[in-house]
Short mmCIF file of C-alpha atoms and ligand atoms in Angstrom, two decimals:
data_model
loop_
_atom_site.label_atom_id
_atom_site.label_comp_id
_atom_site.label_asym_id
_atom_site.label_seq_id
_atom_site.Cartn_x
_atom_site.Cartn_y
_atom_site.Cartn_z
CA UNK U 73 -38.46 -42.91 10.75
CA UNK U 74 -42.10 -44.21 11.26
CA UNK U 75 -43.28 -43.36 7.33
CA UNK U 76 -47.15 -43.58 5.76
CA UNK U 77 -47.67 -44.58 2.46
CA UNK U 78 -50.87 -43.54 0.44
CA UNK U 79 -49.99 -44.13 -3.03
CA UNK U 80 -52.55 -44.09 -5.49
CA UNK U 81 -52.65 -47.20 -7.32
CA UNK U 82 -50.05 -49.93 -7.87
CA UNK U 83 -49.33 -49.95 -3.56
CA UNK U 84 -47.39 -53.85 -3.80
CA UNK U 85 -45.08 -52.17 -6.38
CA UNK U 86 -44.93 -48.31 -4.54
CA UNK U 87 -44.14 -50.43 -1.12
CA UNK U 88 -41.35 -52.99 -2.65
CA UNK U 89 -39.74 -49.93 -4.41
CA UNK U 90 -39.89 -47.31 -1.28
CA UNK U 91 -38.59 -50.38 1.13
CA UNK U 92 -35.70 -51.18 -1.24
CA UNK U 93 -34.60 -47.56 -1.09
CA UNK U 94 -35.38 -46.83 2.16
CA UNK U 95 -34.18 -49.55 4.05
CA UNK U 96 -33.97 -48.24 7.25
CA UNK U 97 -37.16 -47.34 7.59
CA UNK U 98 -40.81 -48.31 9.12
CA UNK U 99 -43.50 -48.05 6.07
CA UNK U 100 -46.76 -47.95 6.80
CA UNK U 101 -49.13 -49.06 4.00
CA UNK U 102 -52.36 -46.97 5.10
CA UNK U 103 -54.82 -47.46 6.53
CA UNK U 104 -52.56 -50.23 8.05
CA UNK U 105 -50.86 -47.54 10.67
CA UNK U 106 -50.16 -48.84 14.40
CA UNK U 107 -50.00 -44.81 16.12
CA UNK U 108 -50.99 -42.22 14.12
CA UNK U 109 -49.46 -40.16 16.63
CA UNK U 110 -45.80 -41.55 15.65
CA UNK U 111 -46.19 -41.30 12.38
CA UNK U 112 -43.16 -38.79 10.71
CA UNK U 113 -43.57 -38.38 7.49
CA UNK U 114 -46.33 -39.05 4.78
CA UNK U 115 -45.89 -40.59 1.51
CA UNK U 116 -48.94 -39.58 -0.65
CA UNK U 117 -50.92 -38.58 -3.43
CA UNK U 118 -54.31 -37.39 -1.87
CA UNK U 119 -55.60 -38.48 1.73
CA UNK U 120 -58.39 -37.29 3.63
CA UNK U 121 -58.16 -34.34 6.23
CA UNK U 122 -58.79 -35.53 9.08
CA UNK U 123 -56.25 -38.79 8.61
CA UNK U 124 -53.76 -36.08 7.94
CA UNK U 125 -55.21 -33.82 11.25
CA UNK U 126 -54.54 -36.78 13.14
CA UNK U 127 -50.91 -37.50 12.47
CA UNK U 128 -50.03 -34.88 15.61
CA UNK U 129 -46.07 -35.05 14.77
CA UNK U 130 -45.82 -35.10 11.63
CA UNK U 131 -42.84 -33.44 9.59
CA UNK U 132 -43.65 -33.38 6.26
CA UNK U 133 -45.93 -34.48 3.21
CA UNK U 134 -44.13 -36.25 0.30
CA UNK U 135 -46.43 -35.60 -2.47
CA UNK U 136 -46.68 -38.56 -5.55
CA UNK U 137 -47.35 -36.15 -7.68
CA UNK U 138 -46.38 -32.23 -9.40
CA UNK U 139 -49.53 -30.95 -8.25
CA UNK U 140 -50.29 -29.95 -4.18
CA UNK U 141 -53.41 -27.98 -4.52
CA UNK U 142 -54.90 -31.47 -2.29
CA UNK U 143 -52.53 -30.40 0.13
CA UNK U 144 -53.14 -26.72 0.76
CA UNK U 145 -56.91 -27.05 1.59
CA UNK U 146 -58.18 -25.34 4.82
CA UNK U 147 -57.55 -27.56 7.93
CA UNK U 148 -54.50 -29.51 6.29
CA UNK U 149 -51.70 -29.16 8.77
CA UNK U 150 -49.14 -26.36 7.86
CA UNK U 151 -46.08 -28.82 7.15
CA UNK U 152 -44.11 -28.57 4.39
CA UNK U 153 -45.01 -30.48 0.95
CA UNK U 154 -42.60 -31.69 -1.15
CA UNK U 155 -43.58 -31.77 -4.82
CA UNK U 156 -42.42 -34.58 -6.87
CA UNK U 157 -40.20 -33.80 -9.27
CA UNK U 158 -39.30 -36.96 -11.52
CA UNK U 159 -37.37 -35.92 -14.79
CA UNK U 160 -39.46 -39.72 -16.25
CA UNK U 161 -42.90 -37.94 -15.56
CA UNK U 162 -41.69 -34.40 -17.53
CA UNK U 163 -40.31 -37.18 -20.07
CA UNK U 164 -44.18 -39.08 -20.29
CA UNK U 165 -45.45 -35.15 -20.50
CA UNK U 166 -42.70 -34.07 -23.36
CA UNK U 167 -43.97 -37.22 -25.57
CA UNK U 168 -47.56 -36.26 -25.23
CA UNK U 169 -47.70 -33.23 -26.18
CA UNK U 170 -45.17 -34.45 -29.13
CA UNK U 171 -48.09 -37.00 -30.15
CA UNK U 172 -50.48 -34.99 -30.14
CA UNK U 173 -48.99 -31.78 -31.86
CA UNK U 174 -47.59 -33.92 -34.25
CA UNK U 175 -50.87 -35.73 -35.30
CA UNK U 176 -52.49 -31.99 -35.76
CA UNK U 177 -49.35 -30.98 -37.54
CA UNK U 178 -48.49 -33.90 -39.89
CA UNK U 179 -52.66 -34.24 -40.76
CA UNK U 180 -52.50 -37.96 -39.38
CA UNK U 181 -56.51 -37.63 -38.86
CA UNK U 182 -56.62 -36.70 -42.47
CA UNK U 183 -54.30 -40.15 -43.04
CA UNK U 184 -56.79 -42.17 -41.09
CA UNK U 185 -60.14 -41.05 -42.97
CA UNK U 186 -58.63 -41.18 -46.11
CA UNK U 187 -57.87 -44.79 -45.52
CA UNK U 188 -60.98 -45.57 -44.17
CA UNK U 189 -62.37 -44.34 -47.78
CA UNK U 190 -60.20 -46.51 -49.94
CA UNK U 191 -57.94 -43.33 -50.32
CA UNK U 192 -54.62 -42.73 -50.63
CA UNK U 193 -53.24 -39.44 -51.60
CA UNK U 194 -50.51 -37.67 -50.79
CA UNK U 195 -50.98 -34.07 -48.92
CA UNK U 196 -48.56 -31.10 -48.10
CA UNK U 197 -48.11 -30.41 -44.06
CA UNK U 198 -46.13 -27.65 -42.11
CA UNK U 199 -42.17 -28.44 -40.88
CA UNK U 200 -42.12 -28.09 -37.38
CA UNK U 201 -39.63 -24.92 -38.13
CA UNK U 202 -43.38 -23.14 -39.07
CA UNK U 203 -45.28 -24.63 -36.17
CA UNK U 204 -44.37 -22.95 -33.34
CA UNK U 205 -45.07 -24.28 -29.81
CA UNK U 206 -46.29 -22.20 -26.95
CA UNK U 207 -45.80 -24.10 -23.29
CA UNK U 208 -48.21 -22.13 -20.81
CA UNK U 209 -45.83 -22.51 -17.34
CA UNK U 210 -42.22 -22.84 -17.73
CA UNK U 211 -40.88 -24.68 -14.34
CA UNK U 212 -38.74 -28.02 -14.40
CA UNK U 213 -41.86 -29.85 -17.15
CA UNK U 214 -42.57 -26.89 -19.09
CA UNK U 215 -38.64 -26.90 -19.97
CA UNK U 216 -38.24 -30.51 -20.49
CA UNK U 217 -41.65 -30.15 -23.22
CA UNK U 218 -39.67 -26.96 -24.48
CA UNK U 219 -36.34 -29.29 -25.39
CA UNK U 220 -38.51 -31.97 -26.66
CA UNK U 221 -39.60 -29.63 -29.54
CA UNK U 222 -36.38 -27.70 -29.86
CA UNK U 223 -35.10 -30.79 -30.86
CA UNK U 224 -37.18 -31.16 -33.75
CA UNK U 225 -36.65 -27.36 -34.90
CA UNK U 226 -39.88 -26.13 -33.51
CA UNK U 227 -39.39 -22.33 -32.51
CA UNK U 228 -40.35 -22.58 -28.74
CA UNK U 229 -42.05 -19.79 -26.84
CA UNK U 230 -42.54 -19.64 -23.16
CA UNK U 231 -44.64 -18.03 -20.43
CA UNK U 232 -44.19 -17.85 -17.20
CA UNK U 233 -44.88 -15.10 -14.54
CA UNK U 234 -41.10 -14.39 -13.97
CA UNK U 235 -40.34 -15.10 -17.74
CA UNK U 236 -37.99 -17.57 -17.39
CA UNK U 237 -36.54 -18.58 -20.93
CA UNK U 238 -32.88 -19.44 -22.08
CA UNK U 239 -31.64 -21.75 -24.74
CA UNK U 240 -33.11 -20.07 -27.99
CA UNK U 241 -36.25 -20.26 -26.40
CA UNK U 242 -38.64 -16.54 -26.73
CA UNK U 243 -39.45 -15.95 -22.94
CA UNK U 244 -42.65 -14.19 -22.12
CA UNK U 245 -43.42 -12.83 -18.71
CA UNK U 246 -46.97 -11.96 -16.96
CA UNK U 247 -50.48 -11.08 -17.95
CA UNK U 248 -48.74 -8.06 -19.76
CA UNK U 249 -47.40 -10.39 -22.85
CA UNK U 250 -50.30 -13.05 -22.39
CA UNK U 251 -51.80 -12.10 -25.78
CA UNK U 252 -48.51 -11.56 -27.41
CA UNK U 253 -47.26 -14.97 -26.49
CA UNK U 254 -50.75 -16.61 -27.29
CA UNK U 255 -50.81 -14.83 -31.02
CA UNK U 256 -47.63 -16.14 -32.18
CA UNK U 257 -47.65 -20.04 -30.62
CA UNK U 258 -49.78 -22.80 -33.25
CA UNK U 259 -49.72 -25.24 -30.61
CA UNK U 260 -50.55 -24.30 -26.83
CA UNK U 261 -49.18 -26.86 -24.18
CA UNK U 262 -50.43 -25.59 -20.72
CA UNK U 263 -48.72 -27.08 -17.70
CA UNK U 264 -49.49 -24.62 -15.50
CA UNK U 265 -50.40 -25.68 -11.76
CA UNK U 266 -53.73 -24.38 -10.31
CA UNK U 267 -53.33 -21.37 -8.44
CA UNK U 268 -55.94 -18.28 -7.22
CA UNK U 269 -53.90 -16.40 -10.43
CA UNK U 270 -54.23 -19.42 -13.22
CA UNK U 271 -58.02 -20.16 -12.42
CA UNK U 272 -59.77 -19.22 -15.37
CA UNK U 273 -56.74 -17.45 -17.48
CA UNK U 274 -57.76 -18.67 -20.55
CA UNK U 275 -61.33 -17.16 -21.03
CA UNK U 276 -63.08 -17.13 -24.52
CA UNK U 277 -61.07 -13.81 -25.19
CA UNK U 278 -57.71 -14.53 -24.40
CA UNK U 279 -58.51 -17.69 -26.76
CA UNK U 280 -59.59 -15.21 -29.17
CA UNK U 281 -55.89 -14.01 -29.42
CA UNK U 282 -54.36 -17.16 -30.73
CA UNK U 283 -53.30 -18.05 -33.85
CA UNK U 284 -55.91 -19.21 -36.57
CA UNK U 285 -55.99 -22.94 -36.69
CA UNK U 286 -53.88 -23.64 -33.37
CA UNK U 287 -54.28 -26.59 -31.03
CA UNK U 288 -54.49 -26.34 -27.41
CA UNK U 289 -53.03 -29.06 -25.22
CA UNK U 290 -53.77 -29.02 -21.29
CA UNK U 291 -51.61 -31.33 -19.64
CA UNK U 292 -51.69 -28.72 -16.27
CA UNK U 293 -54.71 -28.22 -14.63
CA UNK U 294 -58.51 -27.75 -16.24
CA UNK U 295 -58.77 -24.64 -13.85
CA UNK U 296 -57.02 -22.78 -16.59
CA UNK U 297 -60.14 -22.53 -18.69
CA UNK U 298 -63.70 -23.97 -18.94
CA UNK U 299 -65.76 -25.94 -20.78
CA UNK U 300 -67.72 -22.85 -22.08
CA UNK U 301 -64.46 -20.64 -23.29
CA UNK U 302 -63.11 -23.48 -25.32
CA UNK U 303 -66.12 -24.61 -27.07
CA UNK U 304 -66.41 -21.24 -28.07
CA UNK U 305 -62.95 -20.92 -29.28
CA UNK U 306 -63.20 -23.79 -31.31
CA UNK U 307 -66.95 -23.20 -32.72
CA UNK U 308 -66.38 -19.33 -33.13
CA UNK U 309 -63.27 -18.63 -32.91
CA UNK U 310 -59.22 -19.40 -34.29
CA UNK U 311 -58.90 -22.65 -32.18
CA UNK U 312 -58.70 -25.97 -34.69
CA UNK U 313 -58.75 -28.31 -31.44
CA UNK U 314 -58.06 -28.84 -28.15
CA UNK U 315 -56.11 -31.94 -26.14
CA UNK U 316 -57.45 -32.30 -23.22
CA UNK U 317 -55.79 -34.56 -20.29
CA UNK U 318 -57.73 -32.56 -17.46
CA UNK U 319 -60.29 -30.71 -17.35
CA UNK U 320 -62.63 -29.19 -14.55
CA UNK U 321 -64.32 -30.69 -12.84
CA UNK U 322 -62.48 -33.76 -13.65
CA UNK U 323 -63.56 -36.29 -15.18
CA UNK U 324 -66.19 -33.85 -16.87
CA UNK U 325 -70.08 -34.43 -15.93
CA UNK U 326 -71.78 -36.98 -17.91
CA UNK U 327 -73.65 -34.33 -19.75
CA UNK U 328 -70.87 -32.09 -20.40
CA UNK U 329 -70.32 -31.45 -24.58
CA UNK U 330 -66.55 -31.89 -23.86
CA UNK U 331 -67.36 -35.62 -24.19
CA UNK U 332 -69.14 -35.37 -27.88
CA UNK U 333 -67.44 -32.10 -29.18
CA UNK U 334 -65.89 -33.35 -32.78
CA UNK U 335 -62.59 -31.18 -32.35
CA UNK U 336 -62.03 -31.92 -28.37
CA UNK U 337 -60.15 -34.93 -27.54
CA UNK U 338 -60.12 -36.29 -23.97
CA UNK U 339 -57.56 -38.49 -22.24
CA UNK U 340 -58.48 -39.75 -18.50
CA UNK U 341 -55.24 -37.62 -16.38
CA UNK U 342 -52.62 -39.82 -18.04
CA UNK U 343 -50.32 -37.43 -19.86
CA UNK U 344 -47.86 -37.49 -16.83
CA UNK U 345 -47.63 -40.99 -14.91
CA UNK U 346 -45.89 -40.96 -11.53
CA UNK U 347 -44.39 -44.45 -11.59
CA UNK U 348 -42.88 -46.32 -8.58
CA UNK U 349 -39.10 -47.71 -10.54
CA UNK U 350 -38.67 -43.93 -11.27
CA UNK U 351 -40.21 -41.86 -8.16
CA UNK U 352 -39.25 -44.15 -5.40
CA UNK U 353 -36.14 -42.93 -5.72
CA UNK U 354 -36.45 -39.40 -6.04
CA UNK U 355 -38.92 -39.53 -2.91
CA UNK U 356 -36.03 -41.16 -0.78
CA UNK U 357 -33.53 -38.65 -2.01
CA UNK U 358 -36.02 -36.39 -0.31
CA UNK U 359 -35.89 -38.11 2.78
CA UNK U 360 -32.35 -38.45 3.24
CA UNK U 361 -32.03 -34.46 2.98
CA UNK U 362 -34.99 -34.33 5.34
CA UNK U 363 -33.29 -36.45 7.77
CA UNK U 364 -29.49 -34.31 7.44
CA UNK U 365 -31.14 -31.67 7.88
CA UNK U 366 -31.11 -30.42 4.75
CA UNK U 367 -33.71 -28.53 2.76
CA UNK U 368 -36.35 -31.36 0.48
CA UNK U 369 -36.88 -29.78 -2.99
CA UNK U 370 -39.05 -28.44 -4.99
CA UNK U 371 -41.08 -27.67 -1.54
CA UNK U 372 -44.49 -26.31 -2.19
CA UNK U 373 -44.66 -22.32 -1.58
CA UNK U 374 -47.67 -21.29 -0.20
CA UNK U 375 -47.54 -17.71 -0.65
CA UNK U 376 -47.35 -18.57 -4.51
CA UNK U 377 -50.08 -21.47 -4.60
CA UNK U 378 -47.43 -24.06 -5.63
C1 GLV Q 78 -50.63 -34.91 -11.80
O1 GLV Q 78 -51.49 -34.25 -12.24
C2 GLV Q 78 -49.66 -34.44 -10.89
O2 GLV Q 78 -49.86 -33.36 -10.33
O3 GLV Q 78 -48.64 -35.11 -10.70
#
């Protein structure tokens, strides 16, 4: 098959990786393409419309990455997207959100000023058996993040439209147990994907449900909430922090407060990294099924936004 290939970054390692597991195969690393018209199948992260409006027979997008809102935008051709699913990226997500809960939880900032004053003192902090995690989106990450804490003894809750659960973990489903599930979680990891139905979930209210003192973590998509809700949370109401790998728009505008706010911490879209010796591989297993026949998963579904 004639393929494109539109990775990101990194394209000598993306295109040694893809050829050694696709052997068979013409790869195309854009804009290096000899008929656009040829082209079957596009290996990408984000590419502009009308590059993708011109590939007339194409059969499908292979996304680099979890998230396809780039790829449901008006005037992108109705193919299907495959979403990449690579069990290292939910790993990268899982240890993130460990760090980071676990530097709240175990008062490591407290650690670090002390020492910069000369100080050391001992100081009581909560076992992860009284720090319950929250994950906002349980799919195929949420799960993996939800077994990372499990196996520390962290009670897990989950929330999900369909409230999908299992494994001692407390399911809740919908905007019906939104609060209930926010109330009882002291660290929020959202990995939801951005959607007409997660854009702006998290307003200043819904904050002002959760737990006094918790953390939020957004790993998903800075859709969820805005800049405005979580100050507030944080100056006026029972949020100690928030974690903040994405935001919207993204990167923030120079003059947004998310870059000076004392309890906001920003990180620049790395929680998750989609990494050619990992994702080559599941990308190709993709192919193969596309060319028996065979259904590609997890295929975006438009009707849900993901
Ligand atoms: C990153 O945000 C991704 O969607 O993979």
């Amino acid at each position: 098959m004639q393929i494109v290939v539109h990775p990101y970054a990194q394209s000598d390692a993306w295109m040694s990786e893809l050829r050694a597991v696709l052997p068979d195969d013409t790869l195309h690393l854009w804009p290096d393409v000899p008929a656009m018209d040829e082209v079957d199948l596009l290996i990408a992260w984000i590419m502009r419309r009308a590059d993708v409006q011109a590939m007339t027979n194409l059969q499908a997008i292979l996304s680099l990455g979890a998230g396809t809102e780039q790829w449901q935008k008006d005037g992108m051709p109705d193919v299907p997207v495959v979403r990449l699913a690579d069990p290292a990226m939910a790993d990268d997500m899982a240890g993130y959100a460990l760090h980071w809960a676990w530097r709240f939880m175990r008062e490591f900032d407290l650690a670090s000023e002390q020492q910069s004053n000369g100080v050391w003192g001992t100081y009581p902090s909560p076992a992860p058996r009284d720090t319950p995690i929250g994950i906002l989106g349980y799919g195929t990450i949420g799960e993996r993040i939800g077994r990372a804490f499990a196996a520390f003894g962290h009670p897990v809750n989950a929330w999900s439209r369909s409230g999908r659960g299992g494994g001692g973990v407390q399911a809740f489903a919908g905007a019906d147990q939104l609060d209930a599930f926010l109330e009882v979680s002291s660290v929020i990891v959202n990995v939801l994907p951005n959607t007409p139905s997660t854009t702006g979930l998290l307003t200043a209210e819904r904050f002002g449900r959760c737990a006094e003192g918790s953390v939020f973590i957004n790993i998903g998509r800075g859709t969820v909430t805005t800049a405005a809700a979580l100050i507030d949370a944080i100056d006026n109401g029972p949020l100690r922090a928030a974690v903040l790998d994405v935001t919207d728009p993204e990167p923030p505008l120079s003059d947004s407060p998310l870059w000076t706010h004392p309890a906001i911490h920003l990180t620049p879209h790395v929680a998750g990294v989609t990494r050619p010796e990992t994702a080559a591989a599941v990308v190709a297993a993709n192919i193969e099924r596309i060319r028996n026949g065979e259904p590609p998963f997890p295929l975006l579904e438009r009707t849900r936004g993901y």
